[in-house]
Short mmCIF file of C-alpha atoms in Angstrom, two decimals:
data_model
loop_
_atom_site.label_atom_id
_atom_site.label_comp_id
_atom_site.label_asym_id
_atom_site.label_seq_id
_atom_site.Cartn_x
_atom_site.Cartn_y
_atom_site.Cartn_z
CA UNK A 1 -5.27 -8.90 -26.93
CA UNK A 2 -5.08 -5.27 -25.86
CA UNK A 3 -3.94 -4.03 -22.59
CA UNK A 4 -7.56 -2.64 -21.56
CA UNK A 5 -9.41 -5.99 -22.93
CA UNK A 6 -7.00 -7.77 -20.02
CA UNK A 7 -7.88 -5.01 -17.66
CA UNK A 8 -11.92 -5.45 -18.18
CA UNK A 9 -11.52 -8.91 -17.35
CA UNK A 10 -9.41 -8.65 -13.89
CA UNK A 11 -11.39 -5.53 -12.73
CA UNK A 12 -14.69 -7.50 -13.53
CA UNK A 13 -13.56 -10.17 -10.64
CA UNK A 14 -14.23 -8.75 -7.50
CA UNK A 15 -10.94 -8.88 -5.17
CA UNK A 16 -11.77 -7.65 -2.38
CA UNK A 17 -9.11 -8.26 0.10
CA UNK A 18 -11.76 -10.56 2.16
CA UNK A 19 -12.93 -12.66 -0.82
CA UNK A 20 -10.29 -14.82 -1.26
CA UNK A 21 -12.10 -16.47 -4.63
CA UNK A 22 -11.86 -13.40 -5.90
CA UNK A 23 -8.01 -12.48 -5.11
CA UNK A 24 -7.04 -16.16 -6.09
CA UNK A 25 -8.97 -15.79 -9.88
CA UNK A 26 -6.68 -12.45 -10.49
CA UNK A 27 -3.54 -14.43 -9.09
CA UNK A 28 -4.56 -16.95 -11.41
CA UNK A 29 -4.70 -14.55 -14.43
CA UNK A 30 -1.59 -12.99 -14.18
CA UNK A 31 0.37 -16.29 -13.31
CA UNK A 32 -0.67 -17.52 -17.12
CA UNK A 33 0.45 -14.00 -18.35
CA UNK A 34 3.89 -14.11 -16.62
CA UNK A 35 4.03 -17.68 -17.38
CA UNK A 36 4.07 -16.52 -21.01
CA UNK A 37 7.31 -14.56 -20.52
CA UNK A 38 8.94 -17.26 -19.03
CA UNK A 39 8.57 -16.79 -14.96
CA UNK A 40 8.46 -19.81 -12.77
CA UNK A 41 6.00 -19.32 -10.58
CA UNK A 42 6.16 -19.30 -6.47
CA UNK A 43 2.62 -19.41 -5.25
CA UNK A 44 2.54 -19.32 -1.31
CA UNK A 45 -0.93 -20.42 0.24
CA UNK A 46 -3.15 -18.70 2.83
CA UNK A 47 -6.56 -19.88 3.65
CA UNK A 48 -8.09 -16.54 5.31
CA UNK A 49 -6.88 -14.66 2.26
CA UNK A 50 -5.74 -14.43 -1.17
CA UNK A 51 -2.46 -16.23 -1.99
CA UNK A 52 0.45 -14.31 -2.65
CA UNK A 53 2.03 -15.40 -6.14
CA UNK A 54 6.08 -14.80 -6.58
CA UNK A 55 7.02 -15.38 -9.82
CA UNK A 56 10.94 -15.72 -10.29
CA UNK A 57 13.09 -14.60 -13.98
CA UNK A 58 16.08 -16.86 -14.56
CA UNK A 59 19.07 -14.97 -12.61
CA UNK A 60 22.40 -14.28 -13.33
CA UNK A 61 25.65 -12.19 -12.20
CA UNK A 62 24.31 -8.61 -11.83
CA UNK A 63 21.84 -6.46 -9.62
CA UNK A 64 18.19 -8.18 -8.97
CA UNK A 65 14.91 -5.76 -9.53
CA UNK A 66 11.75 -6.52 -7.81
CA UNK A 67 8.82 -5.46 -9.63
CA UNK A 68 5.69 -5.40 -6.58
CA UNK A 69 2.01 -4.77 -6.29
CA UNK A 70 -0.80 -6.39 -4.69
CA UNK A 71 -4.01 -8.26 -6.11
CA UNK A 72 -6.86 -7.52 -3.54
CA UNK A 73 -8.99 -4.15 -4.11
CA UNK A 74 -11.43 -2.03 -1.79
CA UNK A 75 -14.58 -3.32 -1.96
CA UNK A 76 -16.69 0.07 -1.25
CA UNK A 77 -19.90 -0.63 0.73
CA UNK A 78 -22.91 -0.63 -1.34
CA UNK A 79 -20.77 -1.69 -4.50
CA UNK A 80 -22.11 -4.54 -6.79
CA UNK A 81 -20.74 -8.13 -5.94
CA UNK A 82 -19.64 -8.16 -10.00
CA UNK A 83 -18.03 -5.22 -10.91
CA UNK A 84 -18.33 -3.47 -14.06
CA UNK A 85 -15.97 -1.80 -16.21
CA UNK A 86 -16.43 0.84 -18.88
CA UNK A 87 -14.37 3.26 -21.45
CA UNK A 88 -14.59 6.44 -22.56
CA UNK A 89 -12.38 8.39 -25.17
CA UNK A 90 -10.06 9.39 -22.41
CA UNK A 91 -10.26 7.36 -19.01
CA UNK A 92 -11.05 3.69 -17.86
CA UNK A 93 -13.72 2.75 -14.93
CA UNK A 94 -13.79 0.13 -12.66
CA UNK A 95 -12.53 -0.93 -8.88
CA UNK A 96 -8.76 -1.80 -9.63
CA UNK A 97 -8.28 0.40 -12.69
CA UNK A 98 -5.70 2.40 -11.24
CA UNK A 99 -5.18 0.63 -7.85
CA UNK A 100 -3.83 -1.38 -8.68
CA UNK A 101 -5.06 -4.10 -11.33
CA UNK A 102 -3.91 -1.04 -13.89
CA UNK A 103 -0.64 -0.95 -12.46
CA UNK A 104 0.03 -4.79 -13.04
CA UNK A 105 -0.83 -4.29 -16.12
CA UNK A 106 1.49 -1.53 -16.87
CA UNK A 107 3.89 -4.15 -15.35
CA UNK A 108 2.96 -7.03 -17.39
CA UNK A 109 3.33 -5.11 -20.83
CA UNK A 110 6.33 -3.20 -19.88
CA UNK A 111 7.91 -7.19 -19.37
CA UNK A 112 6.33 -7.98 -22.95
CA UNK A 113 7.75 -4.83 -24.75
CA UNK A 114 11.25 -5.77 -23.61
CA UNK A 115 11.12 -9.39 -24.27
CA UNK A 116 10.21 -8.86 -27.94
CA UNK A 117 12.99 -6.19 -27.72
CA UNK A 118 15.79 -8.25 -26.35
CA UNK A 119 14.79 -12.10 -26.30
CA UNK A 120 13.93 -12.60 -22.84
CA UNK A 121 14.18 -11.33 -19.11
CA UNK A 122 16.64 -12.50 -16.32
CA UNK A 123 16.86 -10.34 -12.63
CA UNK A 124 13.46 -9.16 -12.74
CA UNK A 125 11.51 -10.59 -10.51
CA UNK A 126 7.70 -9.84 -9.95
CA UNK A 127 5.90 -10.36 -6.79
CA UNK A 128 2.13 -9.65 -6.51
CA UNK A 129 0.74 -10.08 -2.47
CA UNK A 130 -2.68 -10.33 -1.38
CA UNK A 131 -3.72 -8.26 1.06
CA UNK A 132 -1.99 -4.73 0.88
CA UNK A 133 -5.35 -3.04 1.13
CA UNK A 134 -5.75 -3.86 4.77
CA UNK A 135 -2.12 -3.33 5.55
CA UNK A 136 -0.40 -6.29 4.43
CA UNK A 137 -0.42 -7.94 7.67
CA UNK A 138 0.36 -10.98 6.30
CA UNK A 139 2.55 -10.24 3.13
CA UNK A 140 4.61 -8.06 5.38
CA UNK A 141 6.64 -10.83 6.50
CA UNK A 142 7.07 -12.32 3.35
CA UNK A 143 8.24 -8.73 1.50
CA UNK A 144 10.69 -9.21 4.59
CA UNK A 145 12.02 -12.35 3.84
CA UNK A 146 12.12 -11.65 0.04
CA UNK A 147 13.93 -8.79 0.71
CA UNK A 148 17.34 -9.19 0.94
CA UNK A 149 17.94 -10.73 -2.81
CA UNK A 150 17.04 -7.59 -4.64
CA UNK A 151 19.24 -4.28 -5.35
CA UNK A 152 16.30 -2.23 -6.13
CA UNK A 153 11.91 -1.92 -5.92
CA UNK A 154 9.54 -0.69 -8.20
CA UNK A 155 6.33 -0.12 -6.85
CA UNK A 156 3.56 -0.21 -8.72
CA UNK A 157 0.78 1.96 -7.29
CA UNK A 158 -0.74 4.88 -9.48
CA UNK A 159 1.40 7.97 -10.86
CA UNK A 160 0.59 11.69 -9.68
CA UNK A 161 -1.13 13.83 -11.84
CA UNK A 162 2.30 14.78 -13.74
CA UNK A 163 3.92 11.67 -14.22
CA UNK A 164 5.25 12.41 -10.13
CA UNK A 165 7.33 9.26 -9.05
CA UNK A 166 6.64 8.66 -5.05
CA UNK A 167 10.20 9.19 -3.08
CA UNK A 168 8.24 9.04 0.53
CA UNK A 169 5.52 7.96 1.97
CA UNK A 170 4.35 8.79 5.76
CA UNK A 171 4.29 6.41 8.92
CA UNK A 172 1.19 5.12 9.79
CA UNK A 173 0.09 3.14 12.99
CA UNK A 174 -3.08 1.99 14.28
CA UNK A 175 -4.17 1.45 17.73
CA UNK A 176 -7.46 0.28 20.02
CA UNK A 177 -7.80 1.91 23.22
CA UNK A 178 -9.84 0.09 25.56
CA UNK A 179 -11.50 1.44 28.41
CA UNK A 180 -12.57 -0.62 31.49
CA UNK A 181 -15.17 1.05 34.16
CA UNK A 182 -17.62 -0.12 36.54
CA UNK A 183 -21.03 -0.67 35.62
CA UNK A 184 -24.00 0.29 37.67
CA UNK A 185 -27.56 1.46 37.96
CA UNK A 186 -27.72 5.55 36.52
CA UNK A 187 -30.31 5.89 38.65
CA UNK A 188 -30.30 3.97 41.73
CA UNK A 189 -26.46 3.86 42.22
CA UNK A 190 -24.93 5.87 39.74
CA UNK A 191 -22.34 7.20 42.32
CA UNK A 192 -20.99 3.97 42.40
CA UNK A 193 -20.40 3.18 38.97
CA UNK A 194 -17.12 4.50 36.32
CA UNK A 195 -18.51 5.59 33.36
CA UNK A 196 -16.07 3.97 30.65
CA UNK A 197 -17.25 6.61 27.95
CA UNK A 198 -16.71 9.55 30.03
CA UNK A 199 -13.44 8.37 30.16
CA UNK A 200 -12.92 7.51 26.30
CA UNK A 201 -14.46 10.73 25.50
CA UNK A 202 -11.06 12.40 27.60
CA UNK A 203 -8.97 10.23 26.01
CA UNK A 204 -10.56 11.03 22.91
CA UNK A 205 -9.95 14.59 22.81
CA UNK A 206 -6.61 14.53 24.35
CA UNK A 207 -5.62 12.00 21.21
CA UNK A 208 -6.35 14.85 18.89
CA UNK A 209 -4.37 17.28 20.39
CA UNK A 210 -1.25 15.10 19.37
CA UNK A 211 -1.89 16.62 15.66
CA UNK A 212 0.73 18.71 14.37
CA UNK A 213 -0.64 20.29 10.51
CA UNK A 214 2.82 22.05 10.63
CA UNK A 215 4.70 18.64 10.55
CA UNK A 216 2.31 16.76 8.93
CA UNK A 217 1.07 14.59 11.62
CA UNK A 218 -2.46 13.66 11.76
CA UNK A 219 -4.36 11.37 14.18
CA UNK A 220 -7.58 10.26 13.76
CA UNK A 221 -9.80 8.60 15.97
CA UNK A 222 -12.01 6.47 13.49
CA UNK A 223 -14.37 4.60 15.73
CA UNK A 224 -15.64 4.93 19.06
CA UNK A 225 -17.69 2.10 20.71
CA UNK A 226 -19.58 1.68 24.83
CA UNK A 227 -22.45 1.30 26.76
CA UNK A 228 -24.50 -1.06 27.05
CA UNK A 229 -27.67 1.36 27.47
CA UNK A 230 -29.21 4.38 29.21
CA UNK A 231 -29.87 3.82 32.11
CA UNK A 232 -26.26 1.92 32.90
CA UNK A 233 -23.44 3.28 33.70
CA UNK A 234 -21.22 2.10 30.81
CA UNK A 235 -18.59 -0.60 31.99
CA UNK A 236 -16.51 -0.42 28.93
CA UNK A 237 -15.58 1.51 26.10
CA UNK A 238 -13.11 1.68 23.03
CA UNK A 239 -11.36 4.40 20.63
CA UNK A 240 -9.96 3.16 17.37
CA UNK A 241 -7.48 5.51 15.58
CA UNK A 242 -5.25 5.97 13.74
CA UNK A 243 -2.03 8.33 13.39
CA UNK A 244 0.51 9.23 10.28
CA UNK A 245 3.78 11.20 10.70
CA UNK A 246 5.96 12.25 8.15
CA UNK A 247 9.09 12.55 10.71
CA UNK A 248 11.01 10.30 12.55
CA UNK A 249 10.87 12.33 15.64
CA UNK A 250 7.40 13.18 15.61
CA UNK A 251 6.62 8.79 15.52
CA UNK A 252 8.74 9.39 18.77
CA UNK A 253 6.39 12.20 19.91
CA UNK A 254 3.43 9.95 19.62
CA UNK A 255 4.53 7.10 21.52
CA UNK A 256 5.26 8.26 24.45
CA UNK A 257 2.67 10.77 24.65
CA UNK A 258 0.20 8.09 24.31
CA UNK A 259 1.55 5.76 26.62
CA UNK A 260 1.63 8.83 28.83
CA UNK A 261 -2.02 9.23 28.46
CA UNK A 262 -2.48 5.14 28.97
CA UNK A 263 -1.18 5.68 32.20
CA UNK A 264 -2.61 9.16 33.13
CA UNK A 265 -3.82 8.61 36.71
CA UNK A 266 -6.44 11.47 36.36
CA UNK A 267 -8.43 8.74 34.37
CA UNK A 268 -8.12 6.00 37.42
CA UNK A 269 -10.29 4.03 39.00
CA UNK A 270 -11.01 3.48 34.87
CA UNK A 271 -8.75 1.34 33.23
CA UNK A 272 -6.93 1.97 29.81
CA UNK A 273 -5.31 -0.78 27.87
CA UNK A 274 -3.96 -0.01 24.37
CA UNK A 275 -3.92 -2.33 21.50
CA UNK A 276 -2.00 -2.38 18.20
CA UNK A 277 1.22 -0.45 16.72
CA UNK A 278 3.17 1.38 14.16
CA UNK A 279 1.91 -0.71 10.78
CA UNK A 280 4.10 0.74 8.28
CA UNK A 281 7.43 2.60 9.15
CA UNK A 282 8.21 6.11 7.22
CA UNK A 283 9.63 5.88 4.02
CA UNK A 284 12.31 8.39 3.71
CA UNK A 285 14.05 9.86 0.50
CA UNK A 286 17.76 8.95 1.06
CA UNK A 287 20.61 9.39 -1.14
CA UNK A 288 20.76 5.44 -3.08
CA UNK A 289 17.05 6.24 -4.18
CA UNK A 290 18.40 9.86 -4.86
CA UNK A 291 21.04 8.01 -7.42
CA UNK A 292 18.80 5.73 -9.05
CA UNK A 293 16.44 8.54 -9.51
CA UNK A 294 19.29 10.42 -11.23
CA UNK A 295 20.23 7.34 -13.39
CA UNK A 296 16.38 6.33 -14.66
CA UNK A 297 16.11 10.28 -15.69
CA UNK A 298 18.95 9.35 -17.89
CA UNK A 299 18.16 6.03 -19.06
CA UNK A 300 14.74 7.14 -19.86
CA UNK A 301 14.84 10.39 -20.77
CA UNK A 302 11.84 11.56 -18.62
CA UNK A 303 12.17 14.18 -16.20
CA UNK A 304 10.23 12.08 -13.35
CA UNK A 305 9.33 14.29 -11.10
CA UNK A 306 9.03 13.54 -7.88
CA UNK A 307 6.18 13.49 -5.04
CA UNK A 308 5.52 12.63 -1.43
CA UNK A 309 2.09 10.78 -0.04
CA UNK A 310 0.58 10.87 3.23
CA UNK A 311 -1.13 7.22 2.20
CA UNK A 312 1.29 4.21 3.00
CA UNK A 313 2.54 1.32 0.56
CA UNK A 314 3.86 -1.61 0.58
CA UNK A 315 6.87 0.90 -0.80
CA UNK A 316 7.41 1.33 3.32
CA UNK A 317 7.96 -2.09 3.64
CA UNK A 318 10.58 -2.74 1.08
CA UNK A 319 12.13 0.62 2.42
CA UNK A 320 12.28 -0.38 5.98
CA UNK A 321 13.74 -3.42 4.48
CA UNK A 322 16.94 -2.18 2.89
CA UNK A 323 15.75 -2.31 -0.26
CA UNK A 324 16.61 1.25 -2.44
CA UNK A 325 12.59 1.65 -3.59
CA UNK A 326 10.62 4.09 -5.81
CA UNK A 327 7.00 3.94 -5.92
CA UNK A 328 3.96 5.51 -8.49
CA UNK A 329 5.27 3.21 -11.96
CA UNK A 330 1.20 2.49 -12.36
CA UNK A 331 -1.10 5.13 -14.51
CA UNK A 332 -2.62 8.39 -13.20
CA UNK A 333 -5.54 7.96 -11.55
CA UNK A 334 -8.41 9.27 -9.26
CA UNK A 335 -11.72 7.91 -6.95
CA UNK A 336 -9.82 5.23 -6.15
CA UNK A 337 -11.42 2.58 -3.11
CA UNK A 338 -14.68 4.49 -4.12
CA UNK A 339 -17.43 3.92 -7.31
CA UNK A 340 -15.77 6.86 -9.11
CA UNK A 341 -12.09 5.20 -9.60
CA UNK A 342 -10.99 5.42 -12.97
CA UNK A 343 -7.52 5.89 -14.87
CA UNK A 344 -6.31 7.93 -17.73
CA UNK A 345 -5.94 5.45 -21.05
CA UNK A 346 -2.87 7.62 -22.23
CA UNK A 347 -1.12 7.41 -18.43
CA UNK A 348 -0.98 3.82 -19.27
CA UNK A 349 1.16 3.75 -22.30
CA UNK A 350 2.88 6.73 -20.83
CA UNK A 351 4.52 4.33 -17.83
CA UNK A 352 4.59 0.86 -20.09
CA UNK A 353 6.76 2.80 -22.40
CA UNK A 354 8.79 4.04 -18.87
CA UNK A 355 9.24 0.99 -17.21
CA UNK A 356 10.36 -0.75 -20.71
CA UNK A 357 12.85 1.16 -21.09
CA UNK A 358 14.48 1.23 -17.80
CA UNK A 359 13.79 -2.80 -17.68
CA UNK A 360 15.40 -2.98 -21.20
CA UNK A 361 18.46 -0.99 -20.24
CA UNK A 362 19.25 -2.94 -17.11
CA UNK A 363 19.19 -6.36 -19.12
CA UNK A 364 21.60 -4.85 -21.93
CA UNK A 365 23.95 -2.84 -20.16
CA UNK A 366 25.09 -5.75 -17.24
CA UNK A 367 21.86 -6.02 -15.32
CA UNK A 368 22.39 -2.38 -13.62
CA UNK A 369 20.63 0.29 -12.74
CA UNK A 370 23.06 2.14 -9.97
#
């Protein structure tokens, strides 16, 4: 069977991170596939969302690879409930094709190609989680657990444009701020009320001054809720947002400035409560990746270069864990978590042909790749 008459039929489940039917049939199709190559498989239950599947090569003395990615997809709103998936000359359609149903697949024939090449596979583990689309809430502690038994991580989201490997990824937290006034009549008693969304709407715009473009931190406030009508004075109100930082110093920054702001007592009688935290911690170049960079550019002969993201992974996670981590092994695409998404056919062949040949090395020269 090819590798894009596979893909058609895992992008043509819908996996949405919420349907767990749907994230459980993909599980389900790459567990037979692995089982093929000889993984046992570790499936570990959840009932509010897909099942995370952690499927184990037999081990022996040498350094242990973890080959991740996630099942669930963005389900963009108005999309159809059964996805389709088409093919042109150069590029493949469909929710998943490049993030990141195409990147297991570049995964699962990257494990073929070296198994017909050198009889099997041993320290090369795969683990595929459910819910990395709406920040791994869940797999998080898992990937933490897992952690400490591997040497290195591939991750498995989509290439750059030029083949780029991902070395860092930014920060990213999320918070709720949530704003408590005192209701009351606008027009009989409005002196005696607290308007909560006067208040958020201050908050609100000292948030956004916390941006720095010159050190790449953004904060966005994504949502903002209150009221109850016109002619009330709104009791309650709440920001949602969001901020990303690509320094250690500048997560710092943020913190306390917004707990400053929490606590500003221009905002009183209102009260401010804040929800949430940092979701994903910065993922940093450092010098083991810097070495295992140099060594793949010699085992495979390909010049990898090398890119930064201001979108998070489950790369952060296996970072903040210890783990020495590269991300972007999956194929070159664009319009991802939107209708467009779709992924260059020759990208895919491109990184099988990669990852086979770093995979292959490791099993024949001692199971090492630093």
């Amino acid at each position: 069977m090819s590798l894009f008459s596979e893909l058609e039929q895992v992008v043509t489940i819908n996996s949405d991170t919420a349907n767990k039917t749907g994230v459980d049939a993909v599980g389900a199709f790459f567990c037979s596939r692995f089982a093929e190559l000889g993984y046992q498989a570790c499936r570990h239950p959840r009932t509010a969302i897909g099942d995370h599947w952690h499927h184990r090569a037999p081990v022996v003395p040498g350094q242990k690879v973890l080959l991740l990615g996630h099942l669930d997809t963005v389900d963009p709103p108005g999309s159809s409930p059964s996805p389709s998936f088409r093919m042109d000359e150069r590029w493949v359609y469909g929710p998943g094709v490049c993030d990141m149903k195409g990147g297991i697949i570049v995964m699962l024939e990257a494990l073929r190609a070296v198994r017909s090449a050198v009889g099997g596979v041993c320290n090369v583990d795969v683990l595929l989680v459910a819910d990395e689309e709406t920040g791994s809430g869940d797999a998080r502690n898992l990937i933490r657990d897992l952690a400490p038994e591997y040497d290195v991580c591939l991750v498995f989201e989509a290439a750059g444009k030029g083949g780029e490997v991902v070395v860092g990824r930014k920060g990213v937290g999320t918070f709720t701020l949530h704003v408590t006034g005192v209701a009351a009549h606008a027009g009989n008693d409005q002196a005696l009320g607290v308007c909560a969304n006067t208040l958020a709407a201050r908050a609100l715009l000292d948030l956004i001054k916390l941006a720095d473009p010159e050190r790449q931190t953004t904060l966005n406030v994504g949502r903002m809720q209150g009221g109850i009508g016109a002619n009330t004075v709104s009791p309650a109100a709440s920001l949602l947002f969001e901020l990303r930082y690509a320094r250690p110093d500048e997560k710092d920054r943020l913190l306390r400035s917004i707990d400053r702001l929490v606590t500003n007592p221009s905002l009183a009688p209102g009260r401010l409560v804040l929800g949430g935290g940092i979701q994903r911690e910065l993922f940093e170049p450092d010098a083991r990746q810097g070495r295992l960079l140099a060594a793949l550019r010699v085992i495979t002969g390909d010049p990898l270069p090398t890119e930064r993201r201001g979108g998070v992974s489950d790369a952060n996670l296996t970072h903040a864990a210890g783990v020495v981590t590269l991300d972007g092994f999956g194929p070159f695409g664009e319009g991802d978590h939107t209708p467009r998404e779709r992924a260059l056919k020759a990208s895919f062949v491109q990184r099988i042909a990669l990852v086979a040949r770093l995979i292959e090395h490791h099993q024949r020269q001692g199971y090492r790749l630093l």
